[in-house]
Short mmCIF file of C-alpha atoms in Angstrom, two decimals:
data_model
loop_
_atom_site.label_atom_id
_atom_site.label_comp_id
_atom_site.label_asym_id
_atom_site.label_seq_id
_atom_site.Cartn_x
_atom_site.Cartn_y
_atom_site.Cartn_z
CA MET U 1 -10.16 2.47 15.39
CA GLU U 2 -12.24 -0.03 17.32
CA ASP U 3 -14.50 -2.89 16.21
CA GLU U 4 -15.94 -6.04 17.74
CA ALA U 5 -12.44 -7.47 18.17
CA GLY U 6 -11.30 -4.42 20.13
CA PRO U 7 -9.09 -1.41 19.50
CA THR U 8 -6.70 -1.29 16.57
CA ALA U 9 -3.99 1.26 15.88
CA VAL U 10 -3.95 2.28 12.23
CA TYR U 11 -0.90 3.93 10.67
CA ARG U 12 -1.26 5.40 7.21
CA VAL U 13 2.12 5.79 5.55
CA THR U 14 2.41 8.07 2.55
CA GLY U 15 5.22 8.70 0.09
CA GLU U 16 8.12 6.84 -1.41
CA LEU U 17 9.83 4.33 0.88
CA PHE U 18 13.52 3.64 0.23
CA PHE U 19 16.84 3.45 2.08
CA ALA U 20 16.83 7.12 3.15
CA SER U 21 13.36 6.87 4.75
CA SER U 22 13.48 3.39 6.27
CA ASN U 23 15.15 4.28 9.58
CA ASP U 24 12.74 7.16 10.03
CA LEU U 25 9.83 4.82 9.31
CA TYR U 26 10.97 2.48 12.13
CA THR U 27 10.80 5.34 14.68
CA GLN U 28 7.31 6.48 13.80
CA PHE U 29 5.35 3.89 15.81
CA GLU U 30 4.13 3.88 19.44
CA TYR U 31 5.15 0.25 20.09
CA ALA U 32 4.52 0.16 23.83
CA ASP U 33 1.39 2.27 23.82
CA ASP U 34 -0.44 0.75 20.87
CA PRO U 35 -3.26 -1.77 21.34
CA ASP U 36 -2.78 -5.48 20.59
CA ARG U 37 -3.70 -5.03 16.92
CA VAL U 38 -1.87 -2.72 14.49
CA VAL U 39 -2.52 -2.03 10.83
CA ILE U 40 0.08 -0.37 8.63
CA ASP U 41 -1.71 1.02 5.57
CA LEU U 42 0.70 1.49 2.68
CA SER U 43 -1.96 2.29 0.03
CA GLU U 44 -0.42 5.75 -0.54
CA SER U 45 3.20 4.52 -0.49
CA HIS U 46 5.63 2.59 -2.67
CA ILE U 47 8.40 0.28 -1.50
CA TRP U 48 11.48 0.88 -3.63
CA ASP U 49 14.17 -1.27 -2.02
CA ALA U 50 15.21 -3.99 0.41
CA SER U 51 15.93 -1.58 3.27
CA THR U 52 12.26 -0.72 3.52
CA VAL U 53 11.31 -4.40 3.63
CA ALA U 54 13.87 -4.89 6.39
CA ALA U 55 12.41 -1.95 8.29
CA LEU U 56 8.88 -3.33 7.99
CA ASP U 57 10.17 -6.73 9.21
CA ALA U 58 11.82 -5.03 12.16
CA ILE U 59 8.63 -3.13 12.97
CA THR U 60 6.58 -6.30 12.83
CA THR U 61 9.15 -8.15 14.96
CA LYS U 62 9.20 -5.42 17.59
CA TYR U 63 5.38 -5.49 17.89
CA GLU U 64 5.34 -9.32 18.01
CA ARG U 65 7.85 -9.28 20.89
CA LYS U 66 5.29 -7.20 22.76
CA GLY U 67 2.57 -9.75 22.01
CA LYS U 68 0.90 -7.62 19.34
CA THR U 69 -0.15 -8.48 15.80
CA VAL U 70 0.59 -6.40 12.70
CA ARG U 71 -1.17 -6.45 9.38
CA ILE U 72 0.32 -4.60 6.43
CA THR U 73 -2.29 -3.52 3.93
CA GLY U 74 -2.62 -1.50 0.72
CA LEU U 75 0.55 -2.62 -1.05
CA ASN U 76 0.52 -1.92 -4.79
CA GLU U 77 1.51 -4.79 -7.08
CA SER U 78 5.18 -3.93 -7.35
CA SER U 79 5.57 -3.25 -3.60
CA ALA U 80 3.71 -6.46 -2.72
CA ALA U 81 6.01 -8.48 -4.96
CA ARG U 82 9.11 -6.90 -3.47
CA HIS U 83 7.83 -7.36 0.10
CA GLY U 84 6.73 -10.93 -0.54
CA ARG U 85 10.09 -11.83 -2.09
CA LEU U 86 12.31 -10.23 0.56
CA SER U 87 10.34 -10.30 3.82
CA GLY U 88 12.04 -12.51 6.38
CA GLU U 89 15.16 -12.81 4.22
CA LEU U 90 17.00 -9.67 5.36
CA PRO U 91 18.81 -8.61 8.54
CA SER U 92 16.68 -6.31 10.62
CA HIS U 93 17.38 -3.40 13.00
#
């Protein structure tokens, strides 16, 4: 995707996100090859536990270390509450 601010990588994640899927989620991104802006669209997903929040934190941290920004969008109410409560509070990868 590209707009006036430049190219953006958009990842659309689908399905249930919980401890068994969180490590796999972490490996699904092209950290080095993505543009400076990344959007992770979770509108077709649901965060079930803390391990997924930790994985999202680790993904965001890895991009930030490369000077890139990440925006997580599409969280349903329950997932947004869990993410908001736990993000930054858990050990990451």
